[in-house]
């Protein structure tokens, strides 16, 4: 029995006992926890004479902690921006006699208009079916776009107001956790010795990973050989063709490393063609030796390799796809290019 299963079994048994006991008796005792200054900055908890470091104590939940800390940070930032907005509006002589909302409507968001063209573009981008576009849905879309554009207008106004006199902030943004993720012999493109290494765990059948591939292509155009992009397979169990597609990509890589990325692009371009015949057809279109490819694919030559890469991902906290590591700093999901650029620029500036 694995340790995790044993602990789960024990936990359930203990919990069941506690529940039974609590139904028949009044439970008054609780664990004794003392919150004290740490003996040093690395210490997390002391049990008897044993001190466990924060790194060991919170291992495995680093990304969840970061996301929770970012939610708190975003709350602080939103409140801070609202306060800055109020103060700067009050300092404007034109504000006299106007409420905050009146000032916003007259001087900051007066030009915000939501056209039918913008609504149509949003519907197309989000792939909203026509049968769902009733009057209520259209009004909700219009209201959403109105709020977003007003936010943009406020940001532009604040940017202009604070250009010469920046606002000083005295609380810190949470730091992304850093993981040790070796590139190994995984396929890569870009500069082999680039200062910034982006490692991507991805699934060829995942629609969000297709967006991730587009983001990586945009980054490659922007940074060229300043970045090294490493691809690692992480096929999700509920995608029936993903694991074989991962093996197919490695079979192509075996024959021609450069054509791996062409196969990569082809599979993400049309995720309906990931069955065996679709994979063979994609490989043939790249002038790959068909006999060698099919022998490689059907033999399961890279099955163990794909499973090992999946295990590697799990060990560094990958739970969904796509997940990226920019010099070890995790970005979970297909975030905008700007999110990656911020990290890349910081790393290049070091």
Coordinates of C-alpha atoms in Angstrom, one line a residue:
X1 CA 0.0 0.0 0.0
X2 CA 1.3 3.5 -0.9
X3 CA 2.0 5.9 1.9
X4 CA -0.6 8.3 0.7
X5 CA -3.3 5.6 0.6
X6 CA -2.3 4.5 4.1
X7 CA -2.5 8.0 5.5
X8 CA -5.9 8.5 3.8
X9 CA -7.2 5.2 5.3
X10 CA -5.9 6.2 8.8
X11 CA -7.3 9.7 8.5
X12 CA -10.7 8.3 7.6
X13 CA -10.6 5.8 10.5
X14 CA -9.6 8.5 13.0
X15 CA -12.2 10.9 11.6
X16 CA -14.9 8.2 11.9
X17 CA -13.8 7.6 15.5
X18 CA -13.9 11.3 16.4
X19 CA -17.4 11.7 14.8
X20 CA -18.7 8.6 16.8
X21 CA -17.1 9.9 20.0
X22 CA -18.5 13.4 19.5
X23 CA -22.0 12.0 19.2
X24 CA -21.8 10.4 22.6
X25 CA -19.5 12.7 24.6
X26 CA -18.5 16.3 24.8
X27 CA -15.1 16.7 23.2
X28 CA -13.2 19.4 25.1
X29 CA -9.6 18.7 24.3
X30 CA -7.9 20.3 21.2
X31 CA -4.3 20.2 19.9
X32 CA -2.1 22.7 21.6
X33 CA -0.6 25.1 19.0
X34 CA 1.6 28.0 20.0
X35 CA 2.2 30.9 17.6
X36 CA 5.7 32.1 18.4
X37 CA 8.5 34.1 16.7
X38 CA 10.6 31.6 14.6
X39 CA 14.1 30.8 15.8
X40 CA 15.3 31.6 12.3
X41 CA 13.7 32.7 9.0
X42 CA 13.6 29.2 7.5
X43 CA 11.8 27.5 10.4
X44 CA 8.1 26.6 9.9
X45 CA 7.1 24.5 12.9
X46 CA 8.7 22.7 15.8
X47 CA 7.4 19.4 17.1
X48 CA 9.2 18.4 20.2
X49 CA 12.9 18.8 19.3
X50 CA 12.3 18.5 15.6
X51 CA 12.2 21.7 13.5
X52 CA 10.7 21.5 10.1
X53 CA 11.5 24.2 7.6
X54 CA 8.9 26.2 5.8
X55 CA 10.1 24.8 2.5
X56 CA 9.5 21.2 3.7
X57 CA 6.3 22.0 5.5
X58 CA 4.6 23.6 2.5
X59 CA 6.2 21.5 -0.2
X60 CA 3.6 20.5 -2.8
X61 CA 1.2 23.4 -2.3
X62 CA 3.5 26.3 -3.4
X63 CA 1.4 27.2 -6.4
X64 CA -1.8 27.2 -4.4
X65 CA -0.3 29.4 -1.7
X66 CA 1.0 31.8 -4.4
X67 CA -2.5 32.0 -6.0
X68 CA -4.1 32.7 -2.6
X69 CA -1.6 35.4 -1.8
X70 CA -2.1 36.9 -5.2
X71 CA -5.9 37.2 -4.5
X72 CA -5.1 39.1 -1.3
X73 CA -2.6 41.3 -3.2
X74 CA -5.2 42.0 -5.9
X75 CA -7.7 43.0 -3.3
X76 CA -5.2 45.4 -1.8
X77 CA -4.3 46.8 -5.3
X78 CA -7.9 47.4 -6.2
X79 CA -8.6 49.2 -2.9
X80 CA -5.3 51.2 -3.3
X81 CA -6.2 52.2 -6.9
X82 CA -9.7 53.3 -5.8
X83 CA -8.2 55.4 -3.0
X84 CA -5.7 57.0 -5.4
X85 CA -8.5 57.8 -7.9
X86 CA -10.5 59.5 -5.2
X87 CA -7.6 61.6 -4.0
X88 CA -6.6 62.7 -7.5
X89 CA -10.2 63.6 -8.4
X90 CA -10.6 65.7 -5.2
X91 CA -7.4 67.6 -6.1
X92 CA -8.8 68.6 -9.5
X93 CA -10.5 72.1 -9.3
X94 CA -13.1 70.8 -11.9
X95 CA -14.4 68.4 -9.3
X96 CA -16.0 71.1 -7.3
X97 CA -19.7 70.5 -6.8
X98 CA -19.6 67.1 -8.6
X99 CA -19.9 63.7 -7.1
X100 CA -17.3 61.1 -7.8
X101 CA -19.6 59.3 -10.3
X102 CA -20.5 62.6 -12.0
X103 CA -16.8 63.5 -12.4
X104 CA -16.0 60.0 -13.8
X105 CA -18.8 60.2 -16.3
X106 CA -17.8 63.8 -17.4
X107 CA -14.0 63.7 -17.4
X108 CA -12.8 60.1 -17.4
X109 CA -15.2 57.7 -19.1
X110 CA -17.2 60.2 -21.3
X111 CA -15.9 58.7 -24.5
X112 CA -16.7 55.0 -23.6
X113 CA -19.2 53.6 -26.0
X114 CA -20.0 50.0 -26.8
X115 CA -20.8 49.5 -30.4
X116 CA -22.5 46.5 -32.0
X117 CA -19.2 45.8 -33.7
X118 CA -17.5 45.3 -30.3
X119 CA -20.3 43.0 -29.2
X120 CA -20.0 40.9 -32.3
X121 CA -16.2 40.7 -31.9
X122 CA -16.7 39.5 -28.3
X123 CA -19.3 36.9 -29.3
X124 CA -16.9 35.6 -32.0
X125 CA -13.9 35.5 -29.6
X126 CA -15.8 33.6 -27.0
X127 CA -17.6 31.3 -29.5
X128 CA -21.0 32.0 -28.1
X129 CA -23.7 30.0 -30.1
X130 CA -26.2 32.1 -31.9
X131 CA -29.1 30.3 -30.2
X132 CA -27.9 31.7 -26.9
X133 CA -27.9 35.3 -28.0
X134 CA -31.2 36.5 -26.7
X135 CA -31.9 40.1 -25.6
X136 CA -30.9 39.3 -22.0
X137 CA -27.6 37.8 -23.1
X138 CA -26.8 40.7 -25.4
X139 CA -27.5 43.2 -22.6
X140 CA -25.2 41.2 -20.2
X141 CA -22.4 41.3 -22.8
X142 CA -22.8 45.0 -23.4
X143 CA -22.7 45.7 -19.6
X144 CA -19.6 43.5 -19.2
X145 CA -17.8 45.3 -22.0
X146 CA -18.9 48.7 -20.7
X147 CA -17.4 47.9 -17.3
X148 CA -14.1 46.6 -18.8
X149 CA -13.7 49.7 -21.1
X150 CA -14.4 52.0 -18.1
X151 CA -11.7 50.3 -16.2
X152 CA -9.3 50.9 -19.1
X153 CA -10.3 54.5 -19.3
X154 CA -9.6 55.0 -15.6
X155 CA -6.2 53.2 -15.9
X156 CA -5.3 55.6 -18.8
X157 CA -6.4 58.6 -16.7
X158 CA -4.4 57.4 -13.7
X159 CA -1.4 56.7 -15.9
X160 CA -1.4 60.3 -17.2
X161 CA -1.9 61.8 -13.7
X162 CA 0.9 59.7 -12.1
X163 CA 3.5 60.0 -14.9
X164 CA 5.4 62.8 -13.3
X165 CA 4.5 62.0 -9.7
X166 CA 4.5 58.2 -9.2
X167 CA 2.5 56.7 -6.4
X168 CA 4.7 55.0 -3.8
X169 CA 3.4 51.6 -2.6
X170 CA 4.6 50.2 0.7
X171 CA 3.3 46.6 0.5
X172 CA 4.9 43.9 -1.6
X173 CA 3.7 41.7 -4.5
X174 CA 3.9 38.0 -3.6
X175 CA 6.9 36.3 -5.2
X176 CA 6.3 33.4 -7.6
X177 CA 7.6 30.1 -6.3
X178 CA 10.7 28.8 -8.1
X179 CA 11.0 25.1 -9.0
X180 CA 13.9 23.1 -10.3
X181 CA 12.7 21.8 -13.6
X182 CA 15.5 20.4 -15.8
X183 CA 15.1 20.5 -19.5
X184 CA 16.7 17.1 -19.9
X185 CA 16.5 15.7 -23.4
X186 CA 13.1 17.2 -24.2
X187 CA 12.6 18.9 -27.5
X188 CA 13.5 22.6 -27.5
X189 CA 13.7 25.6 -29.8
X190 CA 15.5 28.9 -29.5
X191 CA 18.9 29.6 -28.1
X192 CA 20.5 26.5 -26.5
X193 CA 22.3 28.7 -23.9
X194 CA 19.6 31.4 -23.7
X195 CA 19.4 33.4 -20.5
X196 CA 15.7 32.6 -20.2
X197 CA 14.4 29.1 -20.4
X198 CA 10.7 28.4 -20.7
X199 CA 9.6 24.9 -19.9
X200 CA 6.1 24.0 -21.0
X201 CA 4.0 21.0 -19.8
X202 CA 1.3 20.5 -22.4
X203 CA -1.4 18.2 -23.9
X204 CA -2.0 18.0 -27.7
X205 CA -5.7 17.5 -27.2
X206 CA -6.2 20.4 -24.7
X207 CA -7.9 23.5 -26.3
X208 CA -6.2 25.8 -23.8
X209 CA -2.8 24.3 -24.7
X210 CA -3.5 25.2 -28.3
X211 CA -3.8 28.8 -27.1
X212 CA -0.6 28.3 -25.1
X213 CA 1.2 27.2 -28.3
X214 CA 0.1 30.5 -29.9
X215 CA 1.4 32.5 -27.0
X216 CA 4.8 30.7 -27.3
X217 CA 5.0 31.5 -31.0
X218 CA 4.3 35.2 -30.2
X219 CA 7.1 35.1 -27.6
X220 CA 9.5 33.4 -30.0
X221 CA 8.8 36.2 -32.5
X222 CA 9.4 38.9 -29.9
X223 CA 12.5 37.5 -28.2
X224 CA 14.1 35.1 -30.8
X225 CA 17.1 33.3 -29.5
X226 CA 17.0 35.3 -26.2
X227 CA 14.7 32.5 -25.0
X228 CA 14.9 28.7 -25.0
X229 CA 11.5 27.0 -25.2
X230 CA 11.4 23.4 -23.9
X231 CA 8.3 21.1 -24.6
X232 CA 7.3 18.4 -22.1
X233 CA 4.4 16.1 -22.6
X234 CA 1.6 16.0 -19.9
X235 CA -1.4 14.3 -21.6
X236 CA -4.4 14.4 -19.3
X237 CA -6.2 11.1 -18.6
X238 CA -9.6 12.2 -19.9
X239 CA -8.2 13.1 -23.4
X240 CA -8.4 9.8 -25.2
X241 CA -5.9 10.6 -28.0
X242 CA -3.5 12.8 -26.0
X243 CA -1.0 10.1 -24.9
X244 CA -0.6 8.6 -28.3
X245 CA -0.3 12.1 -29.8
X246 CA 2.5 12.8 -27.3
X247 CA 4.3 9.6 -28.4
X248 CA 3.8 10.5 -32.1
X249 CA 5.5 13.8 -31.5
X250 CA 8.5 12.1 -30.0
X251 CA 8.6 9.6 -32.9
X252 CA 8.9 12.5 -35.3
X253 CA 11.5 14.1 -33.0
X254 CA 13.5 10.9 -33.2
X255 CA 13.7 11.2 -37.0
X256 CA 14.1 15.0 -37.3
X257 CA 14.4 17.3 -34.3
X258 CA 13.4 20.4 -36.4
X259 CA 10.2 18.7 -37.7
X260 CA 9.1 18.0 -34.1
X261 CA 7.9 21.6 -34.0
X262 CA 6.1 21.3 -37.4
X263 CA 4.3 18.2 -36.0
X264 CA 3.6 20.2 -32.8
X265 CA 2.0 23.0 -34.8
X266 CA 0.0 20.7 -37.0
X267 CA -1.5 18.8 -34.1
X268 CA -2.5 22.0 -32.3
X269 CA -3.8 23.5 -35.5
X270 CA -6.4 20.7 -35.9
X271 CA -7.1 18.8 -32.7
X272 CA -9.8 16.7 -34.5
X273 CA -7.1 14.7 -36.3
X274 CA -5.3 13.0 -33.3
X275 CA -6.4 9.4 -33.9
X276 CA -3.9 7.0 -35.3
X277 CA -4.6 7.7 -38.9
X278 CA -4.6 11.4 -38.4
X279 CA -1.2 11.2 -36.7
X280 CA 0.2 9.1 -39.5
X281 CA -1.2 11.6 -42.1
X282 CA 0.4 14.5 -40.3
X283 CA 3.8 12.8 -40.1
X284 CA 3.6 11.9 -43.8
X285 CA 2.9 15.5 -44.7
X286 CA 6.2 16.4 -43.1
X287 CA 8.1 13.9 -45.3
X288 CA 8.8 11.7 -42.3
X289 CA 9.7 8.0 -43.1
X290 CA 6.2 6.5 -42.7
X291 CA 7.4 2.9 -42.0
X292 CA 9.8 4.0 -39.2
X293 CA 7.2 6.3 -37.8
X294 CA 4.4 3.8 -37.6
X295 CA 6.7 1.1 -36.2
X296 CA 7.8 3.6 -33.5
X297 CA 4.2 4.6 -32.8
X298 CA 2.7 1.1 -32.7
X299 CA 5.5 -0.4 -30.6
X300 CA 4.9 2.1 -27.8
X301 CA 8.6 3.0 -27.8
X302 CA 8.0 6.3 -26.0
X303 CA 5.1 5.3 -23.7
X304 CA 7.4 5.0 -20.7
X305 CA 9.1 8.3 -21.6
X306 CA 5.8 10.1 -21.7
X307 CA 4.7 8.6 -18.4
X308 CA 8.1 9.6 -16.8
X309 CA 7.6 13.2 -18.0
X310 CA 4.1 13.3 -16.6
X311 CA 5.5 12.1 -13.2
X312 CA 8.2 14.8 -13.4
X313 CA 5.5 17.4 -13.9
X314 CA 3.5 16.1 -11.0
X315 CA 6.5 16.3 -8.8
X316 CA 6.9 20.1 -9.4
X317 CA 3.2 20.8 -8.9
X318 CA 1.7 20.5 -12.4
X319 CA -2.0 19.8 -12.0
X320 CA -3.4 21.1 -15.3
X321 CA -2.3 22.1 -18.8
X322 CA -0.7 24.2 -20.0
X323 CA 1.7 24.9 -17.2
X324 CA 4.9 27.0 -17.9
X325 CA 8.1 27.5 -15.9
X326 CA 10.0 30.7 -16.8
X327 CA 13.5 30.1 -15.3
X328 CA 11.6 27.9 -12.8
X329 CA 8.9 30.4 -12.0
X330 CA 5.5 28.8 -12.6
X331 CA 2.7 30.3 -14.8
X332 CA -0.3 28.2 -14.6
X333 CA -2.6 28.5 -17.7
X334 CA -2.6 30.3 -21.0
X335 CA -2.2 33.9 -19.7
X336 CA -1.7 36.9 -22.0
X337 CA 1.7 37.5 -23.6
X338 CA 2.2 40.4 -21.2
X339 CA 2.3 38.1 -18.2
X340 CA 5.2 36.2 -19.7
X341 CA 7.0 39.3 -21.0
X342 CA 7.0 40.8 -17.5
X343 CA 8.8 37.8 -16.2
X344 CA 11.1 37.4 -19.2
X345 CA 12.1 41.0 -19.1
X346 CA 12.9 40.7 -15.4
X347 CA 15.1 37.7 -16.0
X348 CA 16.9 39.3 -19.0
X349 CA 17.6 42.4 -16.9
X350 CA 19.4 40.4 -14.2

